[in-house]
Coordinates of C-alpha atoms in Angstrom, one line a residue:
X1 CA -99.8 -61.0 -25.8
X2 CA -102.0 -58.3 -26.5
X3 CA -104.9 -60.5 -27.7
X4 CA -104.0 -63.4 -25.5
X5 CA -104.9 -60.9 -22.5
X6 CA -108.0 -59.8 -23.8
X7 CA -109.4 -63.1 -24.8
X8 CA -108.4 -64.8 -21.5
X9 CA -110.4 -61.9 -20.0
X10 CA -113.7 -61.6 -22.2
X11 CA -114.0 -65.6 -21.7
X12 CA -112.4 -65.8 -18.1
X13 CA -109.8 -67.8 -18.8
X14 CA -107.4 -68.0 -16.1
X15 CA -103.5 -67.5 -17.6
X16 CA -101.9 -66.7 -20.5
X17 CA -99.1 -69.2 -21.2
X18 CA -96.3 -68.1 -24.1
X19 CA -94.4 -70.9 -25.5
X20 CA -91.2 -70.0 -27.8
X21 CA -88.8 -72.3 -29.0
X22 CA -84.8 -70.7 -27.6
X23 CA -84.4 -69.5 -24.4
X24 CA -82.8 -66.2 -25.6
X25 CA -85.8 -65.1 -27.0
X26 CA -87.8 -66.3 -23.6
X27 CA -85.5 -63.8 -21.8
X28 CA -85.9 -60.8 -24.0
X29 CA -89.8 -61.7 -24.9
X30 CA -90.5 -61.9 -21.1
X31 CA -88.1 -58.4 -20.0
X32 CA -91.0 -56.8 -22.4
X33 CA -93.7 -58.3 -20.5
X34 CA -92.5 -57.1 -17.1
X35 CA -91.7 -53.5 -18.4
X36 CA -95.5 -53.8 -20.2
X37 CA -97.3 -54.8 -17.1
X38 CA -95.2 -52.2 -14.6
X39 CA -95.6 -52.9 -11.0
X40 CA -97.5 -56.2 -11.7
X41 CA -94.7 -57.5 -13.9
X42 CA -92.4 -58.9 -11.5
X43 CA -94.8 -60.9 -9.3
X44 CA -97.2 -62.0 -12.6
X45 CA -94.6 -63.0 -15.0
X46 CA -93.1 -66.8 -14.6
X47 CA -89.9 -67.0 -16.7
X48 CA -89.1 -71.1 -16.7
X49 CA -86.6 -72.6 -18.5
X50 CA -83.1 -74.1 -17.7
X51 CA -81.0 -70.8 -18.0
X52 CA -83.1 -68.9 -15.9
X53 CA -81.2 -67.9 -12.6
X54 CA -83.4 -66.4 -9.3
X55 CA -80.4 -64.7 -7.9
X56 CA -80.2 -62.3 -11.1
X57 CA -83.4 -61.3 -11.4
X58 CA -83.5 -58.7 -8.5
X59 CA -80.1 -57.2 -7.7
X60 CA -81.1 -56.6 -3.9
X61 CA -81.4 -59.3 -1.4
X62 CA -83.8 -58.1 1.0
X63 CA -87.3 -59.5 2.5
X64 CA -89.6 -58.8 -0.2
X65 CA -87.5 -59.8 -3.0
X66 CA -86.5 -63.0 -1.4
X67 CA -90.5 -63.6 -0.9
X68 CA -90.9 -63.3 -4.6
X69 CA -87.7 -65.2 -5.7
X70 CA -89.4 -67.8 -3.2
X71 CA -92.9 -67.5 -4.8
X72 CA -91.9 -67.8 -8.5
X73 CA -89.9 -70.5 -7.4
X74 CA -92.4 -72.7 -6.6
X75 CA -94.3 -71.7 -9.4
X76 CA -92.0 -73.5 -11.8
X77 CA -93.9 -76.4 -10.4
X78 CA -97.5 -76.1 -11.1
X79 CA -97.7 -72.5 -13.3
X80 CA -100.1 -71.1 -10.8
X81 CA -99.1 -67.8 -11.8
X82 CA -101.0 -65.4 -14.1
X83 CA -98.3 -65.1 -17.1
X84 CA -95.7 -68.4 -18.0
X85 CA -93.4 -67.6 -20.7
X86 CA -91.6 -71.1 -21.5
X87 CA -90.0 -73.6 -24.1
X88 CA -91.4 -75.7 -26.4
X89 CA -89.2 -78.5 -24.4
X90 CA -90.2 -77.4 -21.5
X91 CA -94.1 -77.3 -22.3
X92 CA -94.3 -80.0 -24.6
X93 CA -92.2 -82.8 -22.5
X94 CA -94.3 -81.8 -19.4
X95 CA -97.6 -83.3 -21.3
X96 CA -95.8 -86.6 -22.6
X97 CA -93.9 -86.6 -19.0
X98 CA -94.6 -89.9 -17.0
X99 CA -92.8 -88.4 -14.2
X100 CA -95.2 -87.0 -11.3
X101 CA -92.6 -83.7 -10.6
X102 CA -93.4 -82.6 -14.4
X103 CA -97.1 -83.2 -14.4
X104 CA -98.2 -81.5 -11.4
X105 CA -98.5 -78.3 -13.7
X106 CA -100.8 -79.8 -15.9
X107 CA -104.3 -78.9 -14.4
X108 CA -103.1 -75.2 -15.0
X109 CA -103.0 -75.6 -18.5
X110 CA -106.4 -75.8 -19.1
X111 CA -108.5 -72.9 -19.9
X112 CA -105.6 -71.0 -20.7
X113 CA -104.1 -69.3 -23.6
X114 CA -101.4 -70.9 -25.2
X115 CA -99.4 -68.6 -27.8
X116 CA -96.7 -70.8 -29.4
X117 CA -94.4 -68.3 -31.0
X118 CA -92.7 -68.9 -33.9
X119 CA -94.7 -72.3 -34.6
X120 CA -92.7 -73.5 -37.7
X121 CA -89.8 -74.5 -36.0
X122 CA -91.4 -77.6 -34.2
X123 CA -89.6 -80.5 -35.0
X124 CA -90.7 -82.1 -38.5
X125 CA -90.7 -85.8 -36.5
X126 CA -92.9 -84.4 -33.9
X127 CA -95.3 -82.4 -35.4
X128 CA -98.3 -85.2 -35.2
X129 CA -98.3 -85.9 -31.7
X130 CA -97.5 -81.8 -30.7
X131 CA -100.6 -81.5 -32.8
X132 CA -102.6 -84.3 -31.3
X133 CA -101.5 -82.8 -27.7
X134 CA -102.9 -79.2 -28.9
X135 CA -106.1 -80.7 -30.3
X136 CA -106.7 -82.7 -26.8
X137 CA -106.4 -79.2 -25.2
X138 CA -108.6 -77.7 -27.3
X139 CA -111.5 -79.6 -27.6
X140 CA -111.4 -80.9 -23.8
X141 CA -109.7 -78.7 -21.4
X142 CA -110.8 -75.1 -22.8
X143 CA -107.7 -74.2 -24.0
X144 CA -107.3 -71.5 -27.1
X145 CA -103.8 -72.1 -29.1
X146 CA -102.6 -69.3 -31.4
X147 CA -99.6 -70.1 -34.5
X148 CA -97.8 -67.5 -34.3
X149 CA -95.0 -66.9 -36.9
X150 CA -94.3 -65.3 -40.1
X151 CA -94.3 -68.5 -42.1
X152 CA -97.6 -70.4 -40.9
X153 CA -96.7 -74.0 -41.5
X154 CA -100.4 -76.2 -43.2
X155 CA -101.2 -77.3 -40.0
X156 CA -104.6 -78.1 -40.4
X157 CA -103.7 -81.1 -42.0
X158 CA -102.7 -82.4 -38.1
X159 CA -106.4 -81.4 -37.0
X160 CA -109.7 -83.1 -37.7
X161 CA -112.4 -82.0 -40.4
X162 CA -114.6 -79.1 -38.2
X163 CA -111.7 -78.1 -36.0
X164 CA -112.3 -73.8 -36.8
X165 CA -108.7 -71.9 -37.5
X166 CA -109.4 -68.4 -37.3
X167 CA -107.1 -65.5 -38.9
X168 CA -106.2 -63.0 -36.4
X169 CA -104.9 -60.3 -38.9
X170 CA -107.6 -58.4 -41.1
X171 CA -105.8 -58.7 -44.0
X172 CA -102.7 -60.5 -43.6
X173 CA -101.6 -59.7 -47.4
X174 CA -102.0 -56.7 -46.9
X175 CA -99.9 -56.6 -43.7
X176 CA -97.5 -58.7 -45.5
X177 CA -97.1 -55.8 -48.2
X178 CA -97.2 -53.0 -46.0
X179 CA -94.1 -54.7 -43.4
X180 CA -92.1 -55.9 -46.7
X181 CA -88.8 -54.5 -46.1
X182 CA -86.8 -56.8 -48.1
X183 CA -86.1 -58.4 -51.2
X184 CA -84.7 -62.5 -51.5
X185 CA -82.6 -62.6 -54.2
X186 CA -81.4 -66.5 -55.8
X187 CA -77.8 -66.2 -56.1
X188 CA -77.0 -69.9 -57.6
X189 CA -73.7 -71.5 -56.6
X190 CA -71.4 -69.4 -54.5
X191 CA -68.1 -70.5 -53.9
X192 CA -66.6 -69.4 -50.6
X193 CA -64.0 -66.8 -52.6
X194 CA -67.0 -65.4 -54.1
X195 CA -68.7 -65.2 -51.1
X196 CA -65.8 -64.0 -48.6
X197 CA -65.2 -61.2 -51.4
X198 CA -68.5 -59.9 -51.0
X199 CA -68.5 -59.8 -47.3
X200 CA -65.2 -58.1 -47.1
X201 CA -66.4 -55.4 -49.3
X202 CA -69.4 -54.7 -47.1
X203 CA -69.1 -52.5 -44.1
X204 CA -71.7 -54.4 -42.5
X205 CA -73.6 -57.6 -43.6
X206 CA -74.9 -60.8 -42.2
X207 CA -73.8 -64.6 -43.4
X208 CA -75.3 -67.5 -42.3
X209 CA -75.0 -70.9 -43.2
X210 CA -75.9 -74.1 -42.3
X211 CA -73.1 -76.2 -39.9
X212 CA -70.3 -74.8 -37.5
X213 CA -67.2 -76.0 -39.6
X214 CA -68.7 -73.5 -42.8
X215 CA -69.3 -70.7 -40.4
X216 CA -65.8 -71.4 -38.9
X217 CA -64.2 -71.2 -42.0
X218 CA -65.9 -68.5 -43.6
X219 CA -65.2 -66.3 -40.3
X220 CA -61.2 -67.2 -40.6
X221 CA -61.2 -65.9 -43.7
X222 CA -63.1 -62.3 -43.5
X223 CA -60.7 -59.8 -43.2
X224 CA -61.0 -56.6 -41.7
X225 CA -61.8 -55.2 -38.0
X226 CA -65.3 -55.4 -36.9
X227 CA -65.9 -59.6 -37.9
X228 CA -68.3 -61.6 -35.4
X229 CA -68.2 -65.6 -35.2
X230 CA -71.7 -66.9 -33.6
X231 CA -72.5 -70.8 -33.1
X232 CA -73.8 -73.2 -30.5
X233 CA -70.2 -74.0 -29.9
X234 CA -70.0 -70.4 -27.8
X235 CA -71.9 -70.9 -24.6
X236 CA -74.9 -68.8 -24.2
X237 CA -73.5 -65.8 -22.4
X238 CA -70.7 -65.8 -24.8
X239 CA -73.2 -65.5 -27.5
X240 CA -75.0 -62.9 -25.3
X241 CA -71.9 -60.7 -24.9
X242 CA -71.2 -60.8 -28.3
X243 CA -74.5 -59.8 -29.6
X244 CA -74.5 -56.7 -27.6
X245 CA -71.1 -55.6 -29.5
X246 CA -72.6 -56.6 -33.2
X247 CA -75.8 -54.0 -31.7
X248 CA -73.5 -51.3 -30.4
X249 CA -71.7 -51.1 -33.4
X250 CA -74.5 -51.7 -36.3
X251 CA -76.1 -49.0 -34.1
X252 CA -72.8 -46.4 -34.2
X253 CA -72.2 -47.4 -38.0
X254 CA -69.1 -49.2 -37.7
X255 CA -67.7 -52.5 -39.5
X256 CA -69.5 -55.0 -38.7
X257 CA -69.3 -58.1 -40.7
X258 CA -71.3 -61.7 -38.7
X259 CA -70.7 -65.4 -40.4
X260 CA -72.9 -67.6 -38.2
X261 CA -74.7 -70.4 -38.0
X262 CA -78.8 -70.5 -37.5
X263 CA -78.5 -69.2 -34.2
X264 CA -79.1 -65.8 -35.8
X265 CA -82.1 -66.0 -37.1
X266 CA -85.6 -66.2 -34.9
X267 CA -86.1 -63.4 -32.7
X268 CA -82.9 -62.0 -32.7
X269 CA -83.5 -57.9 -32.4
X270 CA -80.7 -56.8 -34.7
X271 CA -81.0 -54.4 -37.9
X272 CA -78.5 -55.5 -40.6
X273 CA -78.5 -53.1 -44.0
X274 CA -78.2 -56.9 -46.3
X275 CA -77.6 -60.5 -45.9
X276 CA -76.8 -63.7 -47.3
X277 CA -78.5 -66.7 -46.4
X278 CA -77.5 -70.8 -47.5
X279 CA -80.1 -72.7 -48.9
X280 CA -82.0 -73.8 -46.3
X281 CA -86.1 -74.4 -45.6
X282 CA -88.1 -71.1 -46.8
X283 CA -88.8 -70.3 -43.2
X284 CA -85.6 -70.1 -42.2
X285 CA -84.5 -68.0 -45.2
X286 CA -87.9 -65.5 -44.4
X287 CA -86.1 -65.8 -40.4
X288 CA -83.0 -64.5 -41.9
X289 CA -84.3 -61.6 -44.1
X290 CA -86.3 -61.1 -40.5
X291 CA -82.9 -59.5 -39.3
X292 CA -82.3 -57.4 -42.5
X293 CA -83.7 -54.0 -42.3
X294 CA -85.7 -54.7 -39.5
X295 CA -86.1 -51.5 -38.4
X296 CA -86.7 -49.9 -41.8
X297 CA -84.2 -47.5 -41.8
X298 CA -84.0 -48.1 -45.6
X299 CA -86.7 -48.0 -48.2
X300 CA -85.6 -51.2 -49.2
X301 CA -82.5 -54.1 -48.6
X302 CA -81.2 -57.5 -49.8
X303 CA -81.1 -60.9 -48.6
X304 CA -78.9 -63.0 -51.4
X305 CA -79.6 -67.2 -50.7
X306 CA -77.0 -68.8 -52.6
X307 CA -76.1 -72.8 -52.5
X308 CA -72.9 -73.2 -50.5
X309 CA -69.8 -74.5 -53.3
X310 CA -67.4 -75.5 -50.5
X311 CA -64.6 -77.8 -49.2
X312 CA -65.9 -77.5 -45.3
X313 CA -69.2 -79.3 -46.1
X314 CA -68.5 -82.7 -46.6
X315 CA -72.4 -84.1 -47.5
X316 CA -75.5 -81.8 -46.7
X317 CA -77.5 -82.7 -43.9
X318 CA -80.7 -84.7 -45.0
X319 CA -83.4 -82.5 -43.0
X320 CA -81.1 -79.7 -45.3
X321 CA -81.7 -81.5 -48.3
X322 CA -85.3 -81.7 -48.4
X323 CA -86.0 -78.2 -46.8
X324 CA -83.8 -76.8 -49.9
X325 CA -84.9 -78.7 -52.1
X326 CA -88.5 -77.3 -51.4
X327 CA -87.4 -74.1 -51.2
X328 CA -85.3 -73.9 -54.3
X329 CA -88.5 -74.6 -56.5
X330 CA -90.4 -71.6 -54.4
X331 CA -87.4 -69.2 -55.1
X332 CA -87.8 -70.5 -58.8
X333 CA -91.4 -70.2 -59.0
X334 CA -92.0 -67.6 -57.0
X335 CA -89.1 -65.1 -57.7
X336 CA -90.7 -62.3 -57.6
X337 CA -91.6 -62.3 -53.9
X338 CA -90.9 -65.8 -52.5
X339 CA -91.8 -64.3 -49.3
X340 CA -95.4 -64.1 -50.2
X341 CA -98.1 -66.2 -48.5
X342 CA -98.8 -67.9 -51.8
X343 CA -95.1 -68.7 -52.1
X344 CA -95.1 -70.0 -48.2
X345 CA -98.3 -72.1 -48.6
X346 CA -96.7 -73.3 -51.6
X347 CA -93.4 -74.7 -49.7
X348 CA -95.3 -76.1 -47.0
X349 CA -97.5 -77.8 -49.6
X350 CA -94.5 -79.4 -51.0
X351 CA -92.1 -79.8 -48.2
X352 CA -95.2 -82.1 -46.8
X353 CA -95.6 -83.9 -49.5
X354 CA -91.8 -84.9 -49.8
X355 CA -92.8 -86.8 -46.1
X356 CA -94.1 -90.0 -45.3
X357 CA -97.1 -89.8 -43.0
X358 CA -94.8 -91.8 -40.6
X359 CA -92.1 -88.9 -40.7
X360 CA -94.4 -86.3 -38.8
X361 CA -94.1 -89.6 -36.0
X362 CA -90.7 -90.7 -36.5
X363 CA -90.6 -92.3 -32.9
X364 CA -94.3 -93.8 -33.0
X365 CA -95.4 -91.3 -29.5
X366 CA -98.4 -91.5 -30.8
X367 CA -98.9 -95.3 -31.4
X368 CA -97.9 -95.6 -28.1
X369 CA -100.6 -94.2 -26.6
X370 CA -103.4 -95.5 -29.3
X371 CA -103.2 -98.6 -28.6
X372 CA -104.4 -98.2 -24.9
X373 CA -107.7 -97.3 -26.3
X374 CA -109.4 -100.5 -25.5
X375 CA -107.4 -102.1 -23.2
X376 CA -105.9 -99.3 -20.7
X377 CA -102.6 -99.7 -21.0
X378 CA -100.9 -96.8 -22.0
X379 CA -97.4 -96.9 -22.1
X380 CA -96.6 -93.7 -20.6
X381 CA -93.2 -94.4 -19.8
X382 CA -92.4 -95.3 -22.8
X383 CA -94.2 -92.2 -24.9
X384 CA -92.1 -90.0 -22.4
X385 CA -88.6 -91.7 -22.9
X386 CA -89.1 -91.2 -26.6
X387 CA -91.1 -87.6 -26.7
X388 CA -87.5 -85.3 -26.7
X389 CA -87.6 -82.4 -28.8
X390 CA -83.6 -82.2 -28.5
X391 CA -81.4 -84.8 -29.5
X392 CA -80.2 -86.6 -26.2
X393 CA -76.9 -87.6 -27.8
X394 CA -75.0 -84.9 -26.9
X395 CA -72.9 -84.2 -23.6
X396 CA -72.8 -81.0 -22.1
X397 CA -69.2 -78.8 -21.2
X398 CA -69.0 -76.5 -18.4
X399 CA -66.8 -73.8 -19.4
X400 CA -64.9 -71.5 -17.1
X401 CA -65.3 -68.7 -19.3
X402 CA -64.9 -65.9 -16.4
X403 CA -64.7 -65.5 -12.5
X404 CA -68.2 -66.1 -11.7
X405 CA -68.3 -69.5 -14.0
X406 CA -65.2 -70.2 -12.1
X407 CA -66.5 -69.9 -8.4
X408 CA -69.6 -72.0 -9.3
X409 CA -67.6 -74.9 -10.9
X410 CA -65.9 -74.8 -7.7
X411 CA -68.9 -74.7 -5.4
X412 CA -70.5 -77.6 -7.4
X413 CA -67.2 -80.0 -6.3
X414 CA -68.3 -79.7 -2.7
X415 CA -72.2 -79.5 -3.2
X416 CA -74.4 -82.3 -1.7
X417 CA -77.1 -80.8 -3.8
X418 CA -76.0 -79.8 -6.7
X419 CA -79.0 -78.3 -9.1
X420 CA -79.0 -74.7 -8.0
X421 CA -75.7 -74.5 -9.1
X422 CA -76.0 -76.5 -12.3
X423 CA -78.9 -74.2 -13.3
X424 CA -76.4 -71.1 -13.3
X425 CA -74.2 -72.6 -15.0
X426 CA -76.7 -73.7 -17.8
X427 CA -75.2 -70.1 -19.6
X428 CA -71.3 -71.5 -19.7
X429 CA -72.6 -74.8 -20.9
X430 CA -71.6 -76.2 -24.7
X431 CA -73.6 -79.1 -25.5
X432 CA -71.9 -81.7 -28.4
X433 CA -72.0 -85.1 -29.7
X434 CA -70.7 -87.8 -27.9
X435 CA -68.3 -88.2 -30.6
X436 CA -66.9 -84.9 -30.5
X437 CA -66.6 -84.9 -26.6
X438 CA -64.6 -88.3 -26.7
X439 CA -62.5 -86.7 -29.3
X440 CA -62.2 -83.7 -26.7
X441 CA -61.7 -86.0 -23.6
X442 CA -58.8 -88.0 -25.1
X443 CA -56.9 -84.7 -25.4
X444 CA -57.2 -84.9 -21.5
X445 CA -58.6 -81.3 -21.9
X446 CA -62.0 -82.7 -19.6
X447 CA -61.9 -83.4 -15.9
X448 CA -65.3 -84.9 -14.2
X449 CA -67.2 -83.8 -11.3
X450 CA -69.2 -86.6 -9.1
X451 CA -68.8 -88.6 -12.4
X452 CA -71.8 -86.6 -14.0
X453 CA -70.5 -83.2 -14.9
X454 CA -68.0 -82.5 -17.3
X455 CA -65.6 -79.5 -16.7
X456 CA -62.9 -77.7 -19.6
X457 CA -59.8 -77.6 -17.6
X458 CA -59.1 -74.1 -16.8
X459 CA -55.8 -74.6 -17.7
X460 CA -56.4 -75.2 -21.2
X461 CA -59.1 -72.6 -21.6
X462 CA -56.6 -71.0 -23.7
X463 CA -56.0 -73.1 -26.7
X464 CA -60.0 -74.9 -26.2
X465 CA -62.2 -72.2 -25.8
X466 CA -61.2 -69.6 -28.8
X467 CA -62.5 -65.6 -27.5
X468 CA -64.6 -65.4 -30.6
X469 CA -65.7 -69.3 -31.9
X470 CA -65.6 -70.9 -28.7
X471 CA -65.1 -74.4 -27.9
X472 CA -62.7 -76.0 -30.4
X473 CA -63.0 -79.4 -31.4
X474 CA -60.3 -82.0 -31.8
X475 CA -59.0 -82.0 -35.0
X476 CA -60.0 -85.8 -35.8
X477 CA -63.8 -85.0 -34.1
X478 CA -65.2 -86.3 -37.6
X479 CA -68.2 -85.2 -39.0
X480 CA -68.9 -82.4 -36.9
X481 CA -68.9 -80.8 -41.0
X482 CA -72.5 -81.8 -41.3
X483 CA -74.2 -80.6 -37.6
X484 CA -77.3 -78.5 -38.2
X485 CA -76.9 -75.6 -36.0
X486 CA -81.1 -75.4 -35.0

């Protein structure tokens, strides 16, 4: 932010626009911004993305807070405000929109700074035309875009001969020497005994695997006082509540043992003394270690990858497959430090490789739009139905996890307009497959509101919404086993 500021200013750019992939990480990234920028924060400092609720930002209701609420507001339109901090959906979707309501914030993305944090988790199928929509606002709209991330993904590959990528660090081997805090060590095969009996020796540690069912099962079977579940199966202020105890007691030196899924691993400000990571893609191993001695309270700490030997994956996940499979011959090749820039280069090199060209366009967004070259006709509507960074097969489940979730499910049965409150509840929502919420609704655990917004019955909040997993899924839900918790 530091740089993005300064540039905008030496070249009179007019906003600064910071573009991160999870909405927790919005929400903490853009807190720092406020506190940076004092009295100019709140009114400066555009927070949009579908968890983001206007009555909690300012506890008192009076004139000049409802003037700002009002203002910021309407910003969510257009961005005419001097900081956005966003989503990669939300930014991305807006330029392939061919709905009016998204597009009317487009003419305040030029000449801006775009930062788009941690860069390497754009979607493998969408890479080409998120790249294409980067180099367009580049070279024609005055636009500077900074990578940012630990693990910069070859992008230039995306970007024609001549296009100028500039480091920003002096020395980033240097840096990457100086910051290293943690060793990656190749365990091999672990089988969950093995794995369990390490984590229940450990006062504190961090697991994290691949799908909900292994983090499920692995957190069943930790022992001890001071064991955390986290998934995507928890609804976001779930997950929020329980982070803050996993802080409060890493911080106070108590047990503390977490099995979760990848929803640990970017941005998440949390200090773990070591940590075990499934073979995954290098970046998200590098992620993980992330939350391993972050602070540097220790000269040095461990992050063990081992491949997962166990009865609650069923078949690996295919994006899995070829992340690990490029990763496994870094950690071989590069085992002294496979978090090296050689050794990232290297994985990026090869994970490429593995793809056909068509996989970086798996839904042709970009043939779309070619092809009204010569003859003007775009198909915009098209482009924008298939442009979704999130997989639209999912259903989402209002959960009424406490009193406030509970008053809002009940205001939304009698409101005639309904997407105030349906934007406070984004935090007690659960989105999962179609599948799995059949599976869910034939238990007759779901009730429907105006035939568009599915509700857990309160009265079986009990036995479908565990305290520390969250929602459970019908035993018969099928292959939930091989859901890639991104």
């Amino acid at each position: 932010m530091a740089f993005a500021l300064n540039h905008a200013h030496i070249h009179e750019l007019q906003r600064v626009i910071y573009v991160l992939p999870f909405t927790s990480i919005i929400e903490q990234n853009a807190a720092v911004f406020r506190q940076a920028l004092g009295d100019l924060g709140a009114e400066n400092v555009l927070e949009h993305h579908s968890n983001f609720d206007w009555k909690e930002m300012h506890q008192a209701q009076d004139d000049e807070t409802n003037r700002l609420q009002e203002k910021l507001r309407l910003a969510t339109e257009n961005w005419d405000i001097p900081i956005v901090v966003t989503t990669n959906v939300q930014f991305f979707e807006s330029l392939f929109a061919s709905q009016k309501s998204r597009a009317r914030k487009l003419h305040n993305i030029a000449k801006s700074v775009i930062v788009f944090d941690e860069v390497q988790l754009l979607p493998l199928e969408y890479l080409k035309p998120c790249m294409f929509a980067i180099r367009e606002l580049v070279q024609n709209y005055g636009v500077t875009a900074v990578f940012c991330t630990a693990t910069q993904p070859a992008l230039q590959r995306f970007f024609p001969n001549g296009v100028q990528f500039t480091e920003l660090a002096p020395n980033p081997q240097d840096l990457f020497a100086f910051f290293r805090r943690v060793q990656v060590k190749n365990l091999g095969t672990l089988t969950d005994d093995g794995l369990v009996e390490r984590l229940n020796s450990a006062a504190q540690a961090l697991c994290i695997v691949n799908t909900r069912r292994h983090a499920k099962g692995l957190f069943d079977r930790v022992k001890g006082d001071g064991k955390f579940h986290l998934s995507t199966l928890m609804h976001p202020a779930h997950r929020k509540a329980k982070l803050r105890e996993i802080h409060a007691r890493l911080v106070e030196g108590l047990p503390c043992r977490v099995v979760s899924t990848s929803v640990m691993e970017a941005g998440i400000d949390i200090d773990f003394p070591v940590g075990y990571r499934a073979l995954a893609g290098l970046d998200s191993i590098i992620q993980a270690a992330g939350r391993v001695n972050r602070e540097m309270k220790r000269v040095s700490a461990e992050m063990f990858v081992f491949v997962p030997d166990t009865e609650f994956i069923k078949r690996t996940p295919i994006f899995i497959q070829q992340t690990g499979s490029a990763a496994q011959a870094v950690l071989r090749e590069h085992a002294a430090d496979p978090t090296a820039i050689a050794a990232i280069e290297a994985y990026y090199r090869m994970l490429f490789t593995l793809q056909a060209e068509c996989n970086f366009d798996a839904h042709k967004v970009v043939e779309l739009l070619d092809k009204g070259r010569s003859r003007i006709d775009f198909d915009f509507e098209r482009a924008g139905r298939e442009f979704r960074l999130i997989d639209q097969n999912t259903v989402a489940v209002i959960i009424p996890y406490d009193d406030t979730a509970r008053r809002l499910i009940n205001d939304l049965l009698y409101a005639p307009y309904p997407s105030r409150i349906l934007r406070q509840l984004q935090t007690y929502t659960v989105n999962i497959y179609e599948r799995e919420f059949q599976n869910l609704q034939s238990k007759g655990v779901i009730y429907t509101i105006a035939d568009s917004y599915h509700v857990l019955d309160n009265d079986h909040m009990q036995r479908w919404y565990h305290p520390e997993t969250g929602l459970v899924l019908a035993e018969d839900s099928g292959g939930d086993a091989v859901f890639y918790d991104g």
